mmCIF file of C-alpha atoms in Angstrom:
data_model
loop_
_atom_site.group_PDB
_atom_site.id
_atom_site.type_symbol
_atom_site.label_atom_id
_atom_site.label_comp_id
_atom_site.label_asym_id
_atom_site.label_seq_id
_atom_site.Cartn_x
_atom_site.Cartn_y
_atom_site.Cartn_z
ATOM 1 C CA MET A 206 -47.141 5.416 -32.246
ATOM 2 C CA HIS A 207 -45.014 3.660 -34.528
ATOM 3 C CA HIS A 208 -43.628 0.123 -33.524
ATOM 4 C CA GLN A 209 -40.472 -1.231 -34.730
ATOM 5 C CA GLU A 210 -40.954 -5.287 -35.654
ATOM 6 C CA PRO A 211 -37.815 -6.849 -34.069
ATOM 7 C CA GLY A 212 -35.385 -8.325 -36.516
ATOM 8 C CA GLN A 213 -32.085 -8.206 -36.997
ATOM 9 C CA GLN A 214 -32.178 -6.179 -40.346
ATOM 10 C CA ALA A 215 -33.834 -3.120 -38.908
ATOM 11 C CA ASP A 216 -31.484 -3.163 -35.763
ATOM 12 C CA ASP A 217 -28.436 -3.258 -38.347
ATOM 13 C CA GLU A 218 -29.812 0.063 -40.317
ATOM 14 C CA ARG A 219 -29.073 2.071 -37.309
ATOM 15 C CA ARG A 220 -25.889 0.755 -36.922
ATOM 16 C CA LEU A 221 -22.557 2.350 -37.962
ATOM 17 C CA THR A 222 -19.315 0.470 -38.629
ATOM 18 C CA THR A 223 -16.199 1.784 -37.136
ATOM 19 C CA ARG A 224 -15.190 3.721 -40.306
ATOM 20 C CA GLU A 225 -18.493 5.171 -40.428
ATOM 21 C CA ALA A 226 -18.450 5.966 -36.234
ATOM 22 C CA ALA A 227 -15.182 7.247 -36.664
ATOM 23 C CA GLU A 228 -15.854 9.782 -39.371
ATOM 24 C CA LEU A 229 -18.910 11.220 -37.976
ATOM 25 C CA LEU A 230 -16.892 11.822 -34.824
ATOM 26 C CA GLY A 231 -13.728 13.370 -36.885
ATOM 27 C CA VAL A 232 -11.231 11.122 -35.128
ATOM 28 C CA LYS A 233 -9.602 7.848 -36.137
ATOM 29 C CA PRO A 234 -10.943 4.183 -35.672
ATOM 30 C CA GLU A 235 -8.251 3.565 -32.853
ATOM 31 C CA THR A 236 -9.973 6.501 -30.911
ATOM 32 C CA VAL A 237 -13.637 5.045 -31.437
ATOM 33 C CA TYR A 238 -12.260 1.869 -29.643
ATOM 34 C CA ALA A 239 -10.784 3.865 -27.056
ATOM 35 C CA TYR A 240 -14.228 5.566 -26.430
ATOM 36 C CA VAL A 241 -15.490 2.302 -25.710
ATOM 37 C CA SER A 242 -12.903 1.180 -23.330
ATOM 38 C CA ARG A 243 -13.491 4.337 -21.752
ATOM 39 C CA GLY A 244 -17.169 3.706 -21.206
ATOM 40 C CA ARG A 245 -18.313 6.492 -23.484
ATOM 41 C CA LEU A 246 -19.706 4.737 -26.531
ATOM 42 C CA GLY A 247 -21.298 1.505 -26.743
ATOM 43 C CA SER A 248 -20.388 -1.247 -29.424
ATOM 44 C CA ARG A 249 -21.696 -4.881 -30.576
ATOM 45 C CA ARG A 250 -19.556 -7.185 -32.450
ATOM 46 C CA THR A 251 -21.034 -7.909 -35.957
ATOM 47 C CA PRO A 252 -22.485 -11.815 -36.078
ATOM 48 C CA GLY A 253 -20.238 -13.931 -37.803
ATOM 49 C CA GLY A 254 -17.997 -11.256 -38.140
ATOM 50 C CA ARG A 255 -14.500 -9.641 -37.007
ATOM 51 C CA GLY A 256 -15.623 -6.019 -36.613
ATOM 52 C CA SER A 257 -17.775 -3.874 -34.149
ATOM 53 C CA THR A 258 -21.017 -1.730 -34.868
ATOM 54 C CA PHE A 259 -22.204 1.230 -33.308
ATOM 55 C CA ASP A 260 -25.473 2.888 -32.407
ATOM 56 C CA ALA A 261 -26.016 5.845 -34.861
ATOM 57 C CA GLY A 262 -27.912 7.979 -32.335
ATOM 58 C CA GLU A 263 -25.291 7.184 -29.632
ATOM 59 C CA VAL A 264 -22.243 8.381 -32.024
ATOM 60 C CA ARG A 265 -24.375 11.558 -32.868
ATOM 61 C CA ALA A 266 -25.082 12.662 -29.261
ATOM 62 C CA LEU A 267 -21.127 12.006 -28.659
ATOM 63 C CA ALA A 268 -20.116 14.139 -31.590
ATOM 64 C CA ARG A 269 -22.443 16.827 -30.172
ATOM 65 C CA SER A 270 -20.917 16.492 -26.821
ATOM 66 C CA ASN A 271 -17.758 16.943 -27.781
ATOM 67 C CA ARG A 272 -18.561 20.092 -30.093
ATOM 68 C CA ARG A 273 -20.470 21.650 -26.853
ATOM 69 C CA ASP A 274 -17.209 20.450 -24.891
ATOM 70 C CA SER A 275 -14.981 22.702 -27.351
ATOM 71 C CA ALA A 276 -17.483 25.502 -27.417
ATOM 72 C CA ALA A 277 -17.448 25.972 -23.574
ATOM 73 C CA ALA A 278 -13.919 25.852 -23.118
ATOM 74 C CA ALA A 279 -13.824 28.918 -25.880
ATOM 75 C CA ALA A 280 -16.759 30.514 -24.251
ATOM 76 C CA SER A 281 -14.918 30.340 -20.593
ATOM 77 C CA GLY A 282 -11.710 31.573 -22.016
ATOM 78 C CA GLN A 283 -9.874 28.741 -21.714
ATOM 79 C CA GLU A 284 -7.124 28.413 -24.353
ATOM 80 C CA LEU A 285 -7.104 24.739 -24.659
ATOM 81 C CA ALA A 286 -9.536 22.295 -22.797
ATOM 82 C CA VAL A 287 -8.208 18.317 -23.250
ATOM 83 C CA ARG A 288 -10.208 15.288 -22.341
ATOM 84 C CA THR A 289 -8.529 12.605 -20.142
ATOM 85 C CA GLY A 290 -9.299 9.921 -18.128
ATOM 86 C CA LEU A 291 -6.187 9.946 -16.323
ATOM 87 C CA THR A 292 -6.457 12.197 -13.170
ATOM 88 C CA LEU A 293 -8.960 13.947 -11.658
ATOM 89 C CA ILE A 294 -8.416 16.855 -8.891
ATOM 90 C CA GLU A 295 -11.632 17.469 -7.010
ATOM 91 C CA SER A 296 -11.985 18.985 -3.370
ATOM 92 C CA ASP A 297 -8.467 18.891 -2.219
ATOM 93 C CA ARG A 298 -7.920 15.037 -3.516
ATOM 94 C CA TYR A 299 -6.872 13.554 -6.412
ATOM 95 C CA TYR A 300 -7.552 10.237 -8.322
ATOM 96 C CA TYR A 301 -5.933 7.979 -10.785
ATOM 97 C CA ARG A 302 -8.361 6.400 -13.240
ATOM 98 C CA GLY A 303 -11.106 7.318 -10.456
ATOM 99 C CA VAL A 304 -9.102 5.510 -7.374
ATOM 100 C CA ASP A 305 -7.984 7.614 -4.830
ATOM 101 C CA ALA A 306 -4.050 8.518 -5.768
ATOM 102 C CA VAL A 307 -3.101 8.996 -1.888
ATOM 103 C CA GLU A 308 -4.562 5.270 -0.980
ATOM 104 C CA LEU A 309 -3.203 3.595 -4.135
ATOM 105 C CA ALA A 310 0.593 5.056 -3.363
ATOM 106 C CA ALA A 311 0.204 3.997 0.222
ATOM 107 C CA ARG A 312 -0.641 0.097 -0.998
ATOM 108 C CA HIS A 313 1.509 -0.052 -3.936
ATOM 109 C CA ARG A 314 4.775 0.514 -5.514
ATOM 110 C CA TYR A 315 5.569 3.199 -7.798
ATOM 111 C CA GLU A 316 5.803 0.760 -10.838
ATOM 112 C CA GLU A 317 2.256 -0.509 -10.012
ATOM 113 C CA VAL A 318 0.728 2.697 -9.690
ATOM 114 C CA ALA A 319 2.308 3.254 -13.340
ATOM 115 C CA GLU A 320 0.712 0.246 -14.540
ATOM 116 C CA TRP A 321 -2.544 1.465 -13.296
ATOM 117 C CA LEU A 322 -2.284 4.610 -15.053
ATOM 118 C CA TRP A 323 -0.862 3.512 -18.237
ATOM 119 C CA THR A 324 -3.648 0.293 -18.671
ATOM 120 C CA GLY A 325 -6.017 0.800 -15.711
ATOM 121 C CA GLN A 326 -4.989 -2.687 -14.527
ATOM 122 C CA LEU A 327 -2.743 -3.786 -11.433
ATOM 123 C CA ARG A 328 0.526 -5.916 -11.848
ATOM 124 C CA PRO A 329 1.285 -6.927 -8.612
ATOM 125 C CA GLY A 330 5.208 -7.464 -7.923
ATOM 126 C CA VAL A 331 5.882 -5.934 -11.980
ATOM 127 C CA ALA A 332 9.616 -4.962 -12.182
ATOM 128 C CA PHE A 333 10.964 -2.739 -14.848
ATOM 129 C CA THR A 334 14.087 -3.621 -16.768
ATOM 130 C CA ALA A 335 16.080 -2.291 -19.378
ATOM 131 C CA PRO A 336 18.010 -3.776 -22.083
ATOM 132 C CA GLU A 337 21.995 -3.305 -21.443
ATOM 133 C CA SER A 338 22.396 -1.782 -25.355
ATOM 134 C CA SER A 339 19.990 0.963 -23.668
ATOM 135 C CA VAL A 340 21.555 1.465 -20.552
ATOM 136 C CA ALA A 341 25.108 1.774 -22.143
ATOM 137 C CA ALA A 342 24.034 4.219 -24.604
ATOM 138 C CA ALA A 343 22.201 6.376 -22.171
ATOM 139 C CA ARG A 344 25.132 6.129 -19.846
ATOM 140 C CA ARG A 345 27.885 7.025 -22.301
ATOM 141 C CA ALA A 346 26.177 10.258 -23.343
ATOM 142 C CA VAL A 347 25.323 11.332 -19.933
ATOM 143 C CA ASN A 348 28.664 10.764 -18.855
ATOM 144 C CA ALA A 349 29.760 13.064 -21.657
ATOM 145 C CA LEU A 350 28.200 16.043 -20.066
ATOM 146 C CA PRO A 351 30.205 18.590 -18.111
ATOM 147 C CA GLU A 352 29.845 17.801 -14.468
ATOM 148 C CA HIS A 353 27.759 20.780 -13.530
ATOM 149 C CA ALA A 354 24.890 19.277 -15.561
ATOM 150 C CA GLY A 355 21.607 19.332 -13.638
ATOM 151 C CA PRO A 356 19.064 16.449 -13.382
ATOM 152 C CA ALA A 357 17.037 17.413 -16.084
ATOM 153 C CA ASP A 358 19.921 17.553 -18.673
ATOM 154 C CA ARG A 359 21.227 14.431 -17.655
ATOM 155 C CA LEU A 360 17.693 12.884 -18.082
ATOM 156 C CA ARG A 361 16.637 14.207 -21.502
ATOM 157 C CA VAL A 362 20.196 13.370 -22.767
ATOM 158 C CA ALA A 363 19.628 9.936 -21.452
ATOM 159 C CA ALA A 364 16.397 9.766 -23.188
ATOM 160 C CA ILE A 365 17.573 10.852 -26.612
ATOM 161 C CA ALA A 366 20.419 8.413 -26.189
ATOM 162 C CA ALA A 367 18.112 5.726 -25.363
ATOM 163 C CA ALA A 368 15.646 6.506 -28.448
ATOM 164 C CA VAL A 369 18.443 6.247 -31.020
ATOM 165 C CA ALA A 370 19.638 2.478 -29.557
ATOM 166 C CA ASP A 371 15.825 1.508 -30.123
ATOM 167 C CA PRO A 372 15.118 0.631 -33.595
ATOM 168 C CA LEU A 373 11.227 0.045 -32.555
ATOM 169 C CA ARG A 374 10.930 3.904 -31.167
ATOM 170 C CA PHE A 375 8.591 4.902 -34.254
ATOM 171 C CA ASP A 376 6.183 2.053 -33.779
ATOM 172 C CA LEU A 377 2.962 4.012 -31.927
ATOM 173 C CA SER A 378 0.889 1.067 -31.156
ATOM 174 C CA ALA A 379 -0.076 0.897 -27.344
ATOM 175 C CA ASP A 380 2.008 -2.415 -26.740
ATOM 176 C CA ALA A 381 4.763 -1.060 -28.239
ATOM 177 C CA VAL A 382 4.630 2.498 -26.165
ATOM 178 C CA LEU A 383 4.060 0.422 -23.167
ATOM 179 C CA GLY A 384 7.491 -1.519 -24.031
ATOM 180 C CA THR A 385 9.276 1.718 -24.358
ATOM 181 C CA ALA A 386 7.725 3.235 -20.927
ATOM 182 C CA ARG A 387 9.128 -0.057 -18.953
ATOM 183 C CA VAL A 388 12.055 0.256 -20.652
ATOM 184 C CA LEU A 389 12.808 3.950 -20.627
ATOM 185 C CA ILE A 390 12.109 4.503 -16.863
ATOM 186 C CA PRO A 391 14.942 2.224 -15.301
ATOM 187 C CA THR A 392 17.146 3.423 -18.114
ATOM 188 C CA LEU A 393 16.888 6.952 -16.826
ATOM 189 C CA VAL A 394 17.711 6.024 -13.213
ATOM 190 C CA ALA A 395 20.531 3.505 -14.495
ATOM 191 C CA ALA A 396 21.781 6.661 -16.483
ATOM 192 C CA LEU A 397 22.381 8.842 -13.926
ATOM 193 C CA PRO A 398 25.467 8.927 -11.896
ATOM 194 C CA PRO A 399 25.536 6.467 -9.028
ATOM 195 C CA VAL A 400 26.758 7.927 -5.495
ATOM 196 C CA ARG A 401 26.599 3.972 -3.892
ATOM 197 C CA ASP A 402 27.364 0.852 -5.536
ATOM 198 C CA ASP A 403 25.080 -1.667 -3.925
ATOM 199 C CA GLY A 404 21.805 -1.203 -5.836
ATOM 200 C CA HIS A 405 20.904 -3.676 -8.167
ATOM 201 C CA ASP A 406 19.033 -4.090 -11.638
ATOM 202 C CA GLN A 407 16.436 -6.224 -10.029
ATOM 203 C CA ASP A 408 15.492 -3.825 -7.034
ATOM 204 C CA PRO A 409 12.274 -1.576 -7.291
ATOM 205 C CA ILE A 410 13.002 1.763 -8.761
ATOM 206 C CA ALA A 411 12.615 3.747 -5.646
ATOM 207 C CA HIS A 412 15.905 1.797 -4.392
ATOM 208 C CA ARG A 413 17.623 2.243 -7.647
ATOM 209 C CA LEU A 414 16.929 5.850 -7.575
ATOM 210 C CA TRP A 415 18.257 5.769 -4.033
ATOM 211 C CA THR A 416 21.729 4.914 -5.058
ATOM 212 C CA ARG A 417 22.095 7.814 -7.594
ATOM 213 C CA LEU A 418 20.877 10.605 -4.799
ATOM 214 C CA SER A 419 22.265 9.407 -1.585
ATOM 215 C CA GLY A 420 25.615 8.021 -0.080
ATOM 216 C CA ARG A 421 23.845 6.855 2.913
ATOM 217 C CA PRO A 422 22.652 3.516 3.193
ATOM 218 C CA ALA A 423 19.005 3.235 2.872
ATOM 219 C CA ASP A 424 16.529 2.064 5.411
ATOM 220 C CA GLU A 425 13.177 0.457 4.805
ATOM 221 C CA PRO A 426 11.038 3.166 5.874
ATOM 222 C CA THR A 427 12.914 5.931 4.168
ATOM 223 C CA LEU A 428 12.913 3.821 0.732
ATOM 224 C CA HIS A 429 9.053 3.328 1.306
ATOM 225 C CA ALA A 430 9.079 7.038 1.786
ATOM 226 C CA LEU A 431 10.872 7.750 -1.491
ATOM 227 C CA ASP A 432 8.668 4.918 -3.326
ATOM 228 C CA THR A 433 5.554 6.499 -1.921
ATOM 229 C CA ALA A 434 6.934 9.844 -3.472
ATOM 230 C CA LEU A 435 7.113 9.001 -6.613
ATOM 231 C CA SER A 436 3.727 7.320 -6.396
ATOM 232 C CA LEU A 437 2.374 10.357 -5.314
ATOM 233 C CA LEU A 438 3.917 12.446 -8.414
ATOM 234 C CA VAL A 439 3.103 10.294 -11.062
ATOM 235 C CA ASP A 440 0.473 12.534 -12.777
ATOM 236 C CA HIS A 441 -1.105 15.638 -11.848
ATOM 237 C CA ASP A 442 -3.651 16.446 -14.513
ATOM 238 C CA LEU A 443 -2.271 19.127 -17.521
ATOM 239 C CA ALA A 444 0.619 20.626 -15.869
ATOM 240 C CA ALA A 445 2.786 22.559 -18.441
ATOM 241 C CA SER A 446 5.105 19.769 -19.212
ATOM 242 C CA THR A 447 2.333 17.318 -19.659
ATOM 243 C CA LEU A 448 0.873 19.745 -22.065
ATOM 244 C CA ALA A 449 4.152 19.865 -23.829
ATOM 245 C CA VAL A 450 4.012 16.211 -23.729
ATOM 246 C CA ARG A 451 0.579 15.774 -25.295
ATOM 247 C CA VAL A 452 1.512 18.492 -27.893
ATOM 248 C CA ALA A 453 4.772 16.505 -29.231
ATOM 249 C CA ALA A 454 2.680 13.117 -29.410
ATOM 250 C CA SER A 455 -0.066 14.960 -31.315
ATOM 251 C CA ALA A 456 2.209 15.614 -33.681
ATOM 252 C CA ARG A 457 3.114 11.720 -33.464
ATOM 253 C CA ALA A 458 6.459 12.133 -32.160
ATOM 254 C CA HIS A 459 7.583 8.640 -30.694
ATOM 255 C CA ALA A 460 7.426 8.589 -26.842
ATOM 256 C CA TYR A 461 11.214 8.878 -25.677
ATOM 257 C CA ALA A 462 10.909 12.482 -27.811
ATOM 258 C CA ALA A 463 7.441 13.514 -25.717
ATOM 259 C CA VAL A 464 9.128 12.405 -22.306
ATOM 260 C CA SER A 465 12.163 14.584 -24.032
ATOM 261 C CA ALA A 466 9.834 17.817 -24.231
ATOM 262 C CA GLY A 467 8.388 17.245 -20.861
ATOM 263 C CA LEU A 468 11.947 17.042 -19.471
ATOM 264 C CA GLY A 469 12.662 20.343 -21.361
ATOM 265 C CA VAL A 470 9.933 22.024 -19.455
ATOM 266 C CA ILE A 471 10.646 21.258 -16.006
ATOM 267 C CA GLU A 472 13.931 22.566 -16.170
ATOM 268 C CA GLY A 473 11.864 26.022 -16.491
ATOM 269 C CA PRO A 474 12.351 27.867 -12.803
ATOM 270 C CA LEU A 475 8.371 28.246 -12.820
ATOM 271 C CA HIS A 476 8.115 24.482 -13.168
ATOM 272 C CA GLY A 477 10.624 21.984 -11.711
ATOM 273 C CA ALA A 478 12.701 24.324 -9.691
ATOM 274 C CA ALA A 479 10.229 24.657 -6.346
ATOM 275 C CA GLY A 480 11.726 21.553 -4.889
ATOM 276 C CA GLY A 481 15.236 22.612 -5.031
ATOM 277 C CA LEU A 482 14.288 25.698 -3.607
ATOM 278 C CA ALA A 483 12.432 24.586 -0.673
ATOM 279 C CA HIS A 484 15.257 22.205 -0.251
ATOM 280 C CA ARG A 485 17.751 24.954 0.185
ATOM 281 C CA MET A 486 15.629 27.162 2.317
ATOM 282 C CA LEU A 487 15.394 24.056 4.309
ATOM 283 C CA LEU A 488 19.219 24.030 4.892
ATOM 284 C CA GLU A 489 19.447 27.424 5.494
ATOM 285 C CA VAL A 490 16.689 27.564 8.496
ATOM 286 C CA LEU A 491 18.424 24.150 9.776
ATOM 287 C CA ASP A 492 21.763 26.452 9.809
ATOM 288 C CA VAL A 493 20.376 29.797 11.034
ATOM 289 C CA GLY A 494 18.129 27.749 13.663
ATOM 290 C CA SER A 495 15.035 29.731 12.952
ATOM 291 C CA ALA A 496 12.902 30.236 10.141
ATOM 292 C CA ALA A 497 11.848 33.954 10.861
ATOM 293 C CA PRO A 498 15.178 35.413 9.162
ATOM 294 C CA VAL A 499 15.024 33.312 6.440
ATOM 295 C CA VAL A 500 10.955 33.488 5.628
ATOM 296 C CA ALA A 501 11.805 37.696 6.175
ATOM 297 C CA GLU A 502 14.353 37.518 3.599
ATOM 298 C CA GLU A 503 12.509 35.609 1.169
ATOM 299 C CA LEU A 504 9.943 38.413 1.613
ATOM 300 C CA ARG A 505 12.157 41.025 1.451
ATOM 301 C CA SER A 506 13.141 39.972 -1.791
ATOM 302 C CA GLY A 507 9.736 40.020 -3.236
ATOM 303 C CA ARG A 508 10.075 36.141 -3.804
ATOM 304 C CA ARG A 509 7.215 33.604 -2.961
ATOM 305 C CA ILE A 510 8.115 31.384 -0.148
ATOM 306 C CA PRO A 511 8.878 27.906 -1.523
ATOM 307 C CA GLY A 512 6.864 24.837 -0.796
ATOM 308 C CA LEU A 513 3.847 26.767 0.534
ATOM 309 C CA GLY A 514 0.515 26.730 -1.329
ATOM 310 C CA HIS A 515 -1.100 25.380 -4.505
ATOM 311 C CA ARG A 516 -3.605 26.735 -6.716
ATOM 312 C CA LEU A 517 -5.323 23.765 -7.485
ATOM 313 C CA TYR A 518 -5.973 23.110 -3.726
ATOM 314 C CA PRO A 519 -7.447 25.766 -1.417
ATOM 315 C CA GLY A 520 -7.163 22.989 1.482
ATOM 316 C CA GLU A 521 -3.931 20.782 2.273
ATOM 317 C CA ASP A 522 -2.246 19.622 -0.439
ATOM 318 C CA PRO A 523 -2.918 15.645 -0.310
ATOM 319 C CA ARG A 524 0.418 14.554 -1.420
ATOM 320 C CA ALA A 525 2.212 16.706 1.217
ATOM 321 C CA GLY A 526 -0.217 15.213 4.117
ATOM 322 C CA ALA A 527 0.769 11.932 3.146
ATOM 323 C CA LEU A 528 4.607 12.250 2.703
ATOM 324 C CA PHE A 529 4.605 14.144 6.242
ATOM 325 C CA ALA A 530 2.657 11.306 7.756
ATOM 326 C CA LEU A 531 5.426 9.016 6.524
ATOM 327 C CA LEU A 532 8.104 11.315 7.456
ATOM 328 C CA GLU A 533 7.181 11.735 10.754
ATOM 329 C CA ASP A 534 7.892 7.889 11.750
ATOM 330 C CA ILE A 535 11.479 8.292 10.647
ATOM 331 C CA PRO A 536 13.731 9.646 13.367
ATOM 332 C CA ARG A 537 16.545 11.422 11.399
ATOM 333 C CA ALA A 538 13.521 13.084 9.778
ATOM 334 C CA ALA A 539 12.746 14.772 12.795
ATOM 335 C CA PRO A 540 15.109 18.132 12.232
ATOM 336 C CA ALA A 541 14.059 18.863 8.989
ATOM 337 C CA LEU A 542 10.329 18.305 9.798
ATOM 338 C CA ALA A 543 10.327 20.551 12.608
ATOM 339 C CA ALA A 544 12.225 23.525 10.084
ATOM 340 C CA ALA A 545 9.211 22.891 7.864
ATOM 341 C CA ARG A 546 6.438 23.166 10.239
ATOM 342 C CA ASP A 547 8.602 26.275 11.610
ATOM 343 C CA ILE A 548 8.926 27.862 7.929
ATOM 344 C CA GLN A 549 4.638 27.365 7.705
ATOM 345 C CA ALA A 550 4.343 28.919 11.010
ATOM 346 C CA THR A 551 5.984 31.871 10.359
ATOM 347 C CA ALA A 552 4.603 32.360 6.849
ATOM 348 C CA ALA A 553 1.095 31.946 8.186
ATOM 349 C CA ARG A 554 1.063 35.617 9.915
ATOM 350 C CA HIS A 555 1.895 36.683 6.480
ATOM 351 C CA THR A 556 -0.492 34.705 4.531
ATOM 352 C CA PRO A 557 -2.064 31.142 5.702
ATOM 353 C CA LEU A 558 -0.755 28.811 3.466
ATOM 354 C CA HIS A 559 -0.650 25.025 3.697
ATOM 355 C CA ALA A 560 2.667 23.234 2.851
ATOM 356 C CA ASN A 561 2.605 21.436 -0.751
ATOM 357 C CA VAL A 562 4.530 18.866 -2.015
ATOM 358 C CA ASP A 563 7.736 20.387 -2.562
ATOM 359 C CA LEU A 564 8.048 20.984 1.110
ATOM 360 C CA ALA A 565 7.443 17.603 2.049
ATOM 361 C CA LEU A 566 9.733 16.199 -0.918
ATOM 362 C CA ALA A 567 12.692 18.982 0.529
ATOM 363 C CA VAL A 568 12.360 17.563 4.193
ATOM 364 C CA LEU A 569 12.546 13.634 2.554
ATOM 365 C CA THR A 570 15.656 14.705 0.332
ATOM 366 C CA VAL A 571 17.335 17.045 3.060
ATOM 367 C CA SER A 572 16.937 14.099 5.958
ATOM 368 C CA SER A 573 18.443 11.441 3.360
ATOM 369 C CA GLY A 574 21.813 13.647 2.739
ATOM 370 C CA MET A 575 20.679 14.303 -0.875
ATOM 371 C CA PRO A 576 21.935 17.071 -2.752
ATOM 372 C CA SER A 577 19.478 20.365 -3.708
ATOM 373 C CA THR A 578 19.057 18.982 -7.102
ATOM 374 C CA ALA A 579 17.379 15.747 -5.677
ATOM 375 C CA PRO A 580 13.511 16.971 -5.769
ATOM 376 C CA GLU A 581 13.821 17.455 -9.204
ATOM 377 C CA THR A 582 15.099 14.169 -10.020
ATOM 378 C CA VAL A 583 12.794 12.592 -8.084
ATOM 379 C CA PHE A 584 9.520 14.753 -9.847
ATOM 380 C CA ALA A 585 11.318 13.857 -13.544
ATOM 381 C CA VAL A 586 11.591 10.191 -12.855
ATOM 382 C CA ALA A 587 7.983 9.792 -11.180
ATOM 383 C CA ARG A 588 6.313 11.936 -13.701
ATOM 384 C CA THR A 589 7.898 10.100 -16.571
ATOM 385 C CA ALA A 590 5.054 7.659 -16.154
ATOM 386 C CA GLY A 591 2.212 10.038 -16.354
ATOM 387 C CA TRP A 592 3.665 11.659 -19.730
ATOM 388 C CA ILE A 593 3.718 8.425 -21.063
ATOM 389 C CA ALA A 594 0.019 7.774 -19.975
ATOM 390 C CA HIS A 595 -0.824 11.072 -21.674
ATOM 391 C CA ALA A 596 1.194 10.380 -24.809
ATOM 392 C CA LEU A 597 -0.632 6.947 -24.980
ATOM 393 C CA GLU A 598 -3.976 8.898 -24.716
ATOM 394 C CA GLU A 599 -3.064 11.628 -27.403
ATOM 395 C CA TYR A 600 -1.980 8.579 -29.869
ATOM 396 C CA GLY A 601 -5.623 7.737 -30.043
ATOM 397 C CA GLU A 602 -6.698 11.332 -30.678
ATOM 398 C CA ARG A 603 -6.878 13.062 -33.969
ATOM 399 C CA PRO A 604 -3.171 13.933 -35.284
ATOM 400 C CA LEU A 605 -2.312 17.534 -34.910
ATOM 401 C CA ARG A 606 -5.249 18.444 -32.811
ATOM 402 C CA MET A 607 -3.047 20.642 -30.594
ATOM 403 C CA ARG A 608 -2.513 23.119 -33.080
ATOM 404 C CA PRO A 609 -4.464 26.346 -32.169
ATOM 405 C CA SER A 610 -4.224 29.473 -34.363
ATOM 406 C CA GLY A 611 -1.976 32.461 -33.649
ATOM 407 C CA LEU A 612 -3.882 36.013 -33.338
ATOM 408 C CA TYR A 613 -1.642 38.081 -35.371
ATOM 409 C CA SER A 614 -0.711 41.187 -33.717
ATOM 410 C CA GLY A 615 2.210 42.869 -35.716
ATOM 411 C CA PRO A 616 1.927 45.466 -38.572
ATOM 412 C CA ARG A 617 -0.717 44.942 -41.424
ATOM 413 C CA PRO A 618 0.636 44.019 -44.542
ATOM 414 C CA PRO A 619 1.896 45.170 -47.271
ATOM 415 C CA HIS A 620 5.172 46.509 -45.845
ATOM 416 C CA PRO A 621 8.097 47.648 -48.402
ATOM 417 C CA LEU A 622 10.892 45.302 -48.036
ATOM 418 C CA PRO A 623 13.327 46.825 -45.365
ATOM 419 C CA GLU A 624 16.503 48.814 -46.401
#
């Protein structure tokens, strides 16, 4: 057996520079450091130098692992598999960076949960504030929209206006993108037309959002429920809107544009509309006094009953369970809560589905006197933090990797020019 004499020179021969490791992995140098921060690659500082070195065998093993992951995704029929260290959904639970998301939301405000997702660090008491120039530009743009504009319209226009007001928007370094995130979220909320005028720029995001959604005075238990809803909805793996954000970030669109891509997708009826449909159904059940005729009409029309079932949770949606538990302690939520239970029990005769977060969010918005567009607004503001987290990850990957090949199915050329 060959024995290697200990010594720095022999050790260095087996080690690669950051550039060499990046070339072997087919990624940017920034991504090599991202692998290190996620624990997927070890590094060692160069003695007396400023750079890091990497074990050649470990780098080759990681390259092989990445290739196997891509091949496995192709073999399983998946059109796209994206490695992410943000959210894991497993066994009717979900986790932000390995921490139970429900427990995190129960103990920390939305801003703190967002920071955890972005940086892997908790910043107790962190507050998000926006410069007046950003808010003013966003408000002017939103106020120019027709009165019937929906929340996704308003938020997308606000994001674009805030982008134009930010000359540093094209800086895609992590620190710059984090700065954008901490400004963009409060700007989006501030740009929405206020229903009440008792909010302050120093309030938590949930408090500021309340004044945009409800004309009622806010009580602490309901504000806590709204803040928890925001935290529970921050991220949920690769939903359609999140994939759109990553495609934009892959093309190196700035963070405002990436968020705008996500907002464009949630406006589709198959993604962002479920909460509003559940809200309107709850109102109808409360008006009629029973879920039976309302559920019957939904089924007769061939529609799915909104607010029930989730393809990622065979059992209960943990987000719904957490929100319902808070709503049970709010007396004015009792009628809407009873209506939601009536809907679930009635539908169970047809199909045994658990309530999902859309139904729980609808109970919160109905009992708070909010409009039927409120669930979509809450979802969009909450998910903006997750979109930024995914954009940050994608900026560390190889540019334009979200470029699938088209399978052409049209007529084979050459064809004559049309007359």
